[in-house]
Coordinates of N, CA and C and ligand atoms in Angstrom, one line a residue:
M42 N 0.8 -1.2 0.0 CA 0.0 0.0 0.0 C 0.9 1.3 0.0
T43 N 0.5 2.2 -0.8 CA 1.3 3.5 -0.9 C 1.2 4.3 0.3
R44 N 2.3 4.7 0.9 CA 2.2 5.6 2.1 C 2.0 7.0 1.6
I45 N 1.1 7.8 2.3 CA 0.9 9.2 2.0 C 1.5 9.9 3.3
T46 N 2.5 10.7 3.1 CA 3.2 11.4 4.2 C 3.2 12.9 4.0
L47 N 3.2 13.6 5.1 CA 3.3 15.1 5.1 C 4.5 15.5 5.9
I48 N 5.3 16.4 5.3 CA 6.4 17.0 6.0 C 6.5 18.5 5.8
E49 N 7.1 19.2 6.7 CA 7.4 20.6 6.5 C 8.8 20.6 6.0
G50 N 9.0 21.4 4.9 CA 10.4 21.4 4.3 C 10.4 22.1 3.0
D51 N 11.6 21.9 2.3 CA 11.9 22.4 1.0 C 11.8 21.3 0.0
I52 N 11.0 21.4 -1.0 CA 10.8 20.3 -1.9 C 12.1 20.0 -2.7
T53 N 13.0 21.0 -2.9 CA 14.2 20.8 -3.7 C 15.2 19.9 -3.0
E54 N 14.9 19.7 -1.7 CA 15.9 18.9 -0.9 C 15.4 17.4 -0.8
Q55 N 14.3 17.1 -1.3 CA 13.7 15.8 -1.1 C 14.5 14.7 -1.9
Q56 N 14.8 13.6 -1.2 CA 15.5 12.4 -1.8 C 14.4 11.5 -2.3
V57 N 13.7 11.9 -3.3 CA 12.6 11.1 -3.9 C 12.9 10.9 -5.4
D58 N 12.2 10.0 -6.0 CA 12.4 9.8 -7.5 C 11.9 10.9 -8.3
A59 N 10.7 11.4 -7.9 CA 10.1 12.5 -8.7 C 9.6 13.6 -7.8
V60 N 10.0 14.9 -8.2 CA 9.6 16.1 -7.5 C 8.6 16.8 -8.4
V61 N 7.4 17.1 -7.9 CA 6.4 17.8 -8.7 C 6.6 19.3 -8.6
N62 N 6.7 20.0 -9.8 CA 6.9 21.4 -9.8 C 5.5 22.1 -10.1
A63 N 5.3 23.2 -9.3 CA 4.1 24.0 -9.5 C 4.5 25.1 -10.5
A64 N 4.3 24.7 -11.8 CA 4.8 25.5 -12.9 C 3.8 26.4 -13.4
N65 N 4.1 27.1 -14.5 CA 3.0 27.8 -15.3 C 3.1 27.3 -16.7
S66 N 2.2 27.6 -17.5 CA 2.0 27.0 -18.8 C 3.2 27.2 -19.7
S67 N 4.0 28.3 -19.4 CA 5.1 28.6 -20.3 C 6.2 27.5 -20.1
L68 N 6.3 26.9 -18.9 CA 7.3 26.0 -18.6 C 8.7 26.6 -18.5
L69 N 8.7 27.9 -18.5 CA 10.0 28.6 -18.6 C 10.4 29.2 -17.2
G70 N 9.8 28.7 -16.1 CA 10.3 29.1 -14.8 C 9.4 30.3 -14.2
G71 N 9.7 30.6 -13.0 CA 8.9 31.6 -12.3 C 9.5 31.8 -10.9
G72 N 8.6 32.0 -9.9 CA 9.0 32.2 -8.5 C 8.7 30.9 -7.7
G73 N 8.4 31.1 -6.5 CA 8.0 30.0 -5.6 C 8.7 28.6 -5.8
V74 N 7.9 27.6 -5.9 CA 8.5 26.2 -6.1 C 9.3 26.2 -7.4
D75 N 8.6 26.8 -8.5 CA 9.2 26.8 -9.8 C 10.6 27.4 -9.8
G76 N 10.7 28.6 -9.1 CA 12.0 29.3 -9.0 C 13.0 28.5 -8.3
A77 N 12.6 27.8 -7.2 CA 13.5 27.0 -6.4 C 14.0 25.8 -7.1
I78 N 13.1 25.2 -7.8 CA 13.5 24.0 -8.6 C 14.5 24.3 -9.7
H79 N 14.2 25.4 -10.4 CA 15.1 25.8 -11.5 C 16.5 26.3 -10.9
R80 N 16.4 27.0 -9.8 CA 17.6 27.6 -9.3 C 18.5 26.4 -8.8
R81 N 17.9 25.5 -8.1 CA 18.7 24.4 -7.5 C 19.0 23.3 -8.5
G82 N 18.1 23.1 -9.4 CA 18.2 22.0 -10.4 C 19.2 22.3 -11.5
G83 N 19.3 23.6 -11.8 CA 20.3 24.1 -12.8 C 19.7 24.1 -14.2
P84 N 20.5 24.5 -15.2 CA 20.0 24.9 -16.5 C 19.5 23.7 -17.3
Q85 N 19.9 22.4 -17.0 CA 19.4 21.3 -17.7 C 17.9 21.2 -17.7
I86 N 17.3 21.6 -16.6 CA 15.8 21.5 -16.5 C 15.2 22.4 -17.5
L87 N 15.7 23.7 -17.5 CA 15.1 24.7 -18.5 C 15.4 24.3 -19.9
E88 N 16.5 23.7 -20.1 CA 16.8 23.2 -21.5 C 15.8 22.2 -22.0
E89 N 15.5 21.3 -21.1 CA 14.5 20.3 -21.5 C 13.1 20.9 -21.6
C90 N 12.8 21.9 -20.8 CA 11.5 22.5 -20.9 C 11.4 23.3 -22.2
R91 N 12.5 23.9 -22.6 CA 12.5 24.6 -23.9 C 12.2 23.6 -25.0
R92 N 12.9 22.4 -24.9 CA 12.7 21.4 -26.0 C 11.2 21.0 -26.0
L93 N 10.6 20.9 -24.8 CA 9.2 20.4 -24.8 C 8.3 21.5 -25.5
R94 N 8.7 22.8 -25.2 CA 7.9 23.9 -25.8 C 8.1 23.8 -27.3
A95 N 9.3 23.5 -27.8 CA 9.6 23.6 -29.2 C 9.0 22.4 -29.9
S96 N 8.7 21.3 -29.2 CA 8.1 20.1 -29.8 C 6.6 20.0 -29.5
H97 N 6.3 19.2 -28.5 CA 4.9 18.8 -28.3 C 4.1 19.9 -27.7
W98 N 4.7 20.8 -26.9 CA 3.8 21.8 -26.2 C 4.1 23.2 -26.7
G99 N 3.9 23.3 -28.0 CA 4.2 24.6 -28.6 C 3.4 25.8 -28.0
R100 N 2.2 25.5 -27.6 CA 1.3 26.6 -27.0 C 1.4 26.6 -25.5
G101 N 2.3 25.8 -25.0 CA 2.4 25.8 -23.5 C 1.7 24.6 -22.9
L102 N 2.0 24.3 -21.7 CA 1.3 23.1 -21.0 C 0.0 23.6 -20.5
P103 N -1.1 22.9 -20.9 CA -2.4 23.4 -20.4 C -2.6 23.1 -18.9
T104 N -3.4 23.9 -18.3 CA -3.7 23.8 -16.8 C -4.2 22.4 -16.6
G105 N -3.7 21.8 -15.5 CA -4.2 20.4 -15.1 C -3.4 19.3 -15.7
Q106 N -2.5 19.6 -16.6 CA -1.7 18.6 -17.2 C -0.3 18.5 -16.6
A107 N 0.5 17.5 -16.9 CA 1.8 17.2 -16.3 C 2.7 16.7 -17.4
V108 N 4.0 17.1 -17.2 CA 5.0 16.6 -18.2 C 6.3 16.5 -17.4
A109 N 7.2 15.5 -17.7 CA 8.4 15.3 -17.0 C 9.7 15.7 -17.7
T110 N 10.6 16.2 -16.9 CA 12.0 16.4 -17.4 C 13.0 15.8 -16.4
T111 N 14.3 15.9 -16.8 CA 15.3 15.6 -15.8 C 15.2 16.5 -14.6
A112 N 15.8 16.0 -13.5 CA 15.8 16.9 -12.3 C 17.1 17.6 -12.1
G113 N 18.0 17.5 -13.1 CA 19.3 18.2 -13.1 C 20.1 17.9 -11.9
R114 N 20.4 18.9 -11.1 CA 21.3 18.8 -9.9 C 20.5 18.5 -8.7
L115 N 19.2 18.4 -8.8 CA 18.4 18.0 -7.6 C 18.7 16.6 -7.2
P116 N 18.4 16.2 -5.9 CA 18.6 14.8 -5.5 C 17.6 13.9 -6.1
A117 N 16.6 14.4 -6.7 CA 15.6 13.6 -7.4 C 16.0 13.1 -8.8
R118 N 15.3 12.2 -9.4 CA 15.6 11.8 -10.7 C 14.9 12.6 -11.8
W119 N 13.6 12.9 -11.5 CA 12.8 13.6 -12.4 C 12.1 14.8 -11.8
V120 N 11.7 15.8 -12.6 CA 10.8 16.8 -12.2 C 9.5 16.6 -13.0
V121 N 8.4 16.5 -12.3 CA 7.1 16.5 -13.1 C 6.5 17.9 -13.0
H122 N 6.5 18.6 -14.1 CA 5.9 19.9 -14.1 C 4.4 19.8 -14.3
T123 N 3.7 20.5 -13.4 CA 2.2 20.6 -13.6 C 1.8 22.0 -13.5
V124 N 0.7 22.4 -14.2 CA 0.2 23.7 -14.1 C -1.1 23.8 -13.4
G125 N -1.0 24.4 -12.2 CA -2.3 24.5 -11.4 C -3.1 25.7 -11.9
P126 N -4.4 25.7 -11.5 CA -5.3 26.8 -11.9 C -5.1 28.0 -11.0
V127 N -5.3 29.1 -11.5 CA -5.4 30.3 -10.7 C -6.7 30.3 -10.0
Y128 N -6.8 30.6 -8.7 CA -8.1 30.6 -8.0 C -9.0 31.7 -8.5
L129 N -10.2 31.3 -8.8 CA -11.2 32.3 -9.2 C -12.6 31.8 -8.7
E130 N -13.2 32.4 -7.7 CA -14.4 31.9 -7.1 C -15.5 31.7 -8.1
E131 N -15.6 32.6 -9.1 CA -16.8 32.4 -10.0 C -16.6 31.1 -10.8
E132 N -15.4 30.6 -10.9 CA -15.2 29.4 -11.7 C -14.7 28.3 -10.9
Y133 N -15.2 28.3 -9.6 CA -14.6 27.3 -8.7 C -14.7 25.8 -9.2
D134 N -15.9 25.4 -9.6 CA -16.0 24.0 -9.9 C -15.1 23.5 -11.0
V135 N -15.0 24.3 -12.1 CA -14.1 23.9 -13.2 C -12.7 23.9 -12.8
R136 N -12.3 24.9 -12.0 CA -10.9 25.1 -11.6 C -10.5 24.1 -10.5
A137 N -11.5 23.7 -9.7 CA -11.2 22.7 -8.6 C -10.9 21.4 -9.3
E138 N -11.6 21.1 -10.4 CA -11.4 19.9 -11.1 C -10.0 19.9 -11.8
Q139 N -9.6 21.1 -12.3 CA -8.3 21.2 -12.9 C -7.2 21.0 -11.9
L140 N -7.4 21.5 -10.6 CA -6.4 21.3 -9.6 C -6.3 19.8 -9.2
A141 N -7.4 19.1 -9.1 CA -7.4 17.7 -8.9 C -6.7 17.0 -10.0
S142 N -6.9 17.4 -11.2 CA -6.2 16.8 -12.4 C -4.7 17.0 -12.3
C143 N -4.2 18.1 -11.7 CA -2.7 18.2 -11.5 C -2.2 17.0 -10.7
Y144 N -2.9 16.7 -9.7 CA -2.4 15.5 -8.8 C -2.5 14.2 -9.6
R145 N -3.7 14.0 -10.2 CA -3.9 12.7 -10.9 C -2.9 12.6 -12.1
E146 N -2.7 13.6 -12.8 CA -1.8 13.5 -14.0 C -0.3 13.4 -13.5
S147 N 0.0 14.1 -12.5 CA 1.4 14.0 -12.0 C 1.7 12.6 -11.5
L148 N 0.7 12.0 -10.8 CA 0.9 10.6 -10.3 C 1.0 9.7 -11.5
R149 N 0.2 9.9 -12.5 CA 0.2 9.0 -13.7 C 1.6 9.1 -14.4
V150 N 2.1 10.3 -14.6 CA 3.4 10.5 -15.3 C 4.5 9.9 -14.5
A151 N 4.4 10.2 -13.2 CA 5.5 9.6 -12.3 C 5.5 8.1 -12.3
A152 N 4.3 7.5 -12.2 CA 4.2 6.0 -12.3 C 4.7 5.5 -13.6
E153 N 4.4 6.2 -14.7 CA 4.8 5.7 -16.0 C 6.3 5.7 -16.1
L154 N 7.0 6.7 -15.4 CA 8.4 6.8 -15.5 C 9.1 5.7 -14.7
G155 N 8.3 5.1 -13.8 CA 8.9 4.0 -12.9 C 9.3 4.6 -11.6
A156 N 8.8 5.8 -11.3 CA 9.1 6.4 -10.0 C 8.5 5.6 -8.8
R157 N 9.2 5.5 -7.7 CA 8.6 4.8 -6.6 C 8.2 5.8 -5.5
T158 N 8.8 6.9 -5.5 CA 8.5 7.9 -4.5 C 8.3 9.3 -5.2
V159 N 7.3 10.0 -4.8 CA 6.9 11.3 -5.4 C 6.7 12.3 -4.3
A160 N 7.2 13.5 -4.6 CA 7.0 14.7 -3.6 C 6.2 15.7 -4.3
F161 N 5.1 16.2 -3.6 CA 4.2 17.3 -4.1 C 4.4 18.5 -3.3
P162 N 4.3 19.7 -3.9 CA 4.1 20.9 -3.1 C 2.6 21.1 -3.1
A163 N 2.2 22.2 -2.4 CA 0.8 22.6 -2.4 C 0.4 23.4 -3.6
V164 N 0.2 22.7 -4.7 CA 0.0 23.3 -6.0 C -1.2 24.4 -5.9
S165 N -0.9 25.5 -6.5 CA -1.9 26.7 -6.6 C -2.1 27.4 -5.3
A166 N -1.5 27.0 -4.2 CA -1.7 27.6 -2.9 C -0.8 28.8 -2.7
G167 N 0.0 29.2 -3.6 CA 0.9 30.3 -3.4 C 0.5 31.4 -4.4
V168 N 1.3 31.7 -5.3 CA 1.0 32.8 -6.3 C -0.3 32.7 -6.9
F169 N -0.8 31.5 -7.2 CA -2.0 31.3 -7.8 C -3.2 31.4 -6.9
G170 N -3.0 31.7 -5.6 CA -4.0 32.2 -4.7 C -5.1 31.3 -4.2
W171 N -4.9 29.9 -4.4 CA -5.9 29.0 -3.9 C -5.9 29.0 -2.4
P172 N -7.1 29.2 -1.7 CA -7.1 29.1 -0.3 C -6.5 27.8 0.3
L173 N -5.6 27.9 1.3 CA -4.8 26.8 1.7 C -5.6 25.6 2.1
E174 N -6.7 25.8 2.9 CA -7.4 24.7 3.4 C -8.1 23.9 2.3
D175 N -8.6 24.6 1.3 CA -9.3 24.0 0.2 C -8.3 23.3 -0.7
A176 N -7.1 23.9 -0.9 CA -6.0 23.3 -1.7 C -5.6 22.0 -1.0
A177 N -5.5 22.0 0.3 CA -5.2 20.8 1.0 C -6.2 19.7 0.8
R178 N -7.5 20.1 0.9 CA -8.6 19.1 0.8 C -8.6 18.5 -0.6
I179 N -8.4 19.3 -1.6 CA -8.4 18.8 -3.0 C -7.1 17.9 -3.2
A180 N -6.0 18.4 -2.7 CA -4.7 17.6 -2.9 C -4.8 16.2 -2.2
L181 N -5.2 16.2 -0.9 CA -5.2 15.0 -0.1 C -6.3 14.1 -0.6
G182 N -7.4 14.6 -0.9 CA -8.6 13.8 -1.3 C -8.3 13.2 -2.7
T183 N -7.7 13.9 -3.6 CA -7.4 13.4 -4.9 C -6.3 12.3 -4.8
V184 N -5.3 12.5 -4.1 CA -4.2 11.5 -4.0 C -4.7 10.3 -3.3
A185 N -5.4 10.5 -2.2 CA -6.0 9.3 -1.5 C -6.9 8.5 -2.4
A186 N -7.6 9.1 -3.3 CA -8.5 8.4 -4.2 C -7.7 7.7 -5.3
E187 N -6.6 8.3 -5.7 CA -5.8 7.8 -6.8 C -4.9 6.6 -6.4
V188 N -4.5 6.6 -5.1 CA -3.4 5.7 -4.7 C -3.8 4.2 -5.0
P189 N -5.0 3.8 -4.7 CA -5.3 2.4 -5.1 C -5.0 2.0 -6.5
G190 N -5.1 3.0 -7.4 CA -4.9 2.8 -8.8 C -3.4 2.7 -9.2
V191 N -2.6 3.5 -8.5 CA -1.1 3.5 -8.8 C -0.3 2.8 -7.7
A192 N -1.0 2.2 -6.7 CA -0.3 1.7 -5.6 C 0.7 0.7 -5.9
R193 N 0.5 -0.1 -7.0 CA 1.5 -1.1 -7.4 C 2.9 -0.4 -7.6
E194 N 2.8 0.8 -8.2 CA 4.1 1.4 -8.6 C 4.7 2.3 -7.5
L195 N 3.8 2.9 -6.7 CA 4.3 3.9 -5.8 C 4.5 3.4 -4.3
E196 N 5.6 3.7 -3.7 CA 5.8 3.3 -2.3 C 5.3 4.5 -1.4
E197 N 5.6 5.7 -1.9 CA 5.3 6.9 -1.0 C 4.9 8.1 -1.9
V198 N 3.9 8.8 -1.4 CA 3.5 10.1 -2.0 C 3.7 11.1 -0.8
R199 N 4.7 12.0 -1.0 CA 5.1 12.9 0.1 C 4.6 14.3 -0.2
F200 N 3.8 14.9 0.7 CA 3.5 16.3 0.6 C 4.5 17.1 1.3
V201 N 5.2 18.0 0.7 CA 6.3 18.9 1.3 C 5.7 20.3 1.4
L202 N 5.4 20.6 2.7 CA 4.8 21.9 2.9 C 5.8 22.9 3.4
F203 N 5.7 24.1 2.8 CA 6.7 25.2 3.1 C 6.2 26.0 4.2
G204 N 6.8 25.8 5.4 CA 6.4 26.7 6.6 C 5.4 26.0 7.5
V205 N 5.4 26.4 8.7 CA 4.6 25.8 9.7 C 3.1 25.9 9.4
E206 N 2.7 27.0 8.9 CA 1.2 27.3 8.7 C 0.7 26.3 7.6
A207 N 1.4 26.1 6.5 CA 1.0 25.2 5.5 C 1.0 23.8 6.0
Y208 N 2.0 23.4 6.7 CA 2.1 22.1 7.2 C 1.0 21.8 8.2
G209 N 0.7 22.8 9.1 CA -0.3 22.6 10.1 C -1.7 22.4 9.4
M210 N -1.9 23.2 8.4 CA -3.2 23.1 7.7 C -3.4 21.7 7.0
F211 N -2.3 21.3 6.3 CA -2.4 20.0 5.7 C -2.7 18.9 6.7
E212 N -1.9 19.0 7.9 CA -2.1 18.0 8.9 C -3.6 17.9 9.4
Q213 N -4.1 19.1 9.6 CA -5.5 19.3 10.2 C -6.5 18.7 9.2
V214 N -6.3 19.0 7.9 CA -7.2 18.5 6.9 C -7.1 17.0 6.8
W215 N -5.9 16.5 6.8 CA -5.6 15.0 6.7 C -6.2 14.3 7.9
R216 N -6.1 14.8 9.1 CA -6.7 14.2 10.3 C -8.2 14.2 10.2
A217 N -8.8 15.3 9.7 CA -10.2 15.4 9.6 C -10.7 14.4 8.6
M218 N -10.0 14.2 7.5 CA -10.4 13.2 6.5 C -10.3 11.8 7.1
A219 N -9.3 11.5 7.9 CA -9.1 10.2 8.5 C -10.2 9.9 9.4
S220 N -10.7 10.9 10.1 CA -11.8 10.7 11.1 C -13.1 10.5 10.4
E221 N -13.2 11.1 9.2 CA -14.5 11.0 8.5 C -14.6 9.5 7.9
G222 N -13.5 9.0 7.6 CA -13.5 7.6 7.1 C -13.9 7.6 5.6
P223 N -13.7 6.5 4.9 CA -13.9 6.5 3.5 C -15.4 6.7 3.1
G224 N -15.5 7.5 2.0 CA -16.8 7.6 1.3 C -17.9 8.3 2.0
E225 N -17.6 9.0 3.1 CA -18.7 9.8 3.8 C -18.8 11.2 3.2
Ligands
LIG256 N1 9.3 23.8 -1.3 C1 8.0 23.5 -1.0 N2 7.0 24.3 -1.2 C2 7.3 25.6 -1.5 C3 8.6 26.0 -1.9 C4 9.7 25.1 -1.7 N3 10.9 25.4 -2.0 N4 8.5 27.4 -2.3 C5 7.3 27.7 -2.2 N5 6.5 26.7 -1.7 C6 5.1 26.6 -1.5 C7 4.3 27.9 -1.4 O1 4.5 28.5 -0.1 C8 2.9 27.5 -1.7 O2 2.3 26.9 -0.5 O3 4.5 26.0 -2.6 C9 3.1 26.4 -2.7 C10 2.8 26.8 -4.1 O4 3.2 28.1 -4.3 P1 3.8 28.6 -5.7 O5 5.2 28.1 -5.9 O6 3.6 30.1 -5.7 O7 2.9 27.9 -6.8 P2 1.5 28.2 -7.4 O8 0.6 28.9 -6.3 O9 1.0 27.0 -8.0 O10 1.7 29.3 -8.5 C11 2.4 28.9 -9.7 O11 4.0 30.7 -9.4 O12 6.2 30.5 -9.3 C12 5.2 30.7 -10.2 O13 6.0 30.0 -12.3 C13 5.1 29.7 -11.2 O14 3.5 31.0 -12.5 C14 3.6 29.9 -11.6 C15 3.0 30.2 -10.3

């Protein structure tokens, strides 16, 4: 059974097979997780992103989708870039589904690569403005639902939360889900 774990820390330091990047559709870098991964991972990542843009993703990676590159100098083997939705209350339903898709697609890509351990940040909960509690609910709920499907391949899915507040919120949501039990 795949373990789902939560830690407070820096996703660029994780000794896992695949690190998920909270990218934007350009795949050409940014701030937050994206900036940290490119900064620490080095230019190889951006070179591969540029090749992806020049080939299959000419118009950029659509929201909710995921694509893998090398992890360059990171301790991981791959970076799975996914594009979260920007929070917009008027379009909550559509965008919440896009956020769930980021987790589903990133797990699918990581499993296809043969990754055994995957680290996620709190996608969309930073610059893209998704309220932290709801971002946690969607992240944990989606991964918990997906795990039986990819369990054969994955040993661990690790949420790496940046700072005490984010970690505390994910823990709180995770405990609440555990007490609700399946399917309620
Ligand atoms: N490790 C783990 N989590 C981190 C790190 C890090 N090194 N740096 C930031 N975070 C956290 C943020 O605190 C937030 O909780 O990751 C979460 C996602 O924040 P962002 O990185 O801002 O990602 P997102 O909200 O999805 O916005 C994506 O921001 O950086 C740009 O190019 C990126 O345009 C894209 C947008």
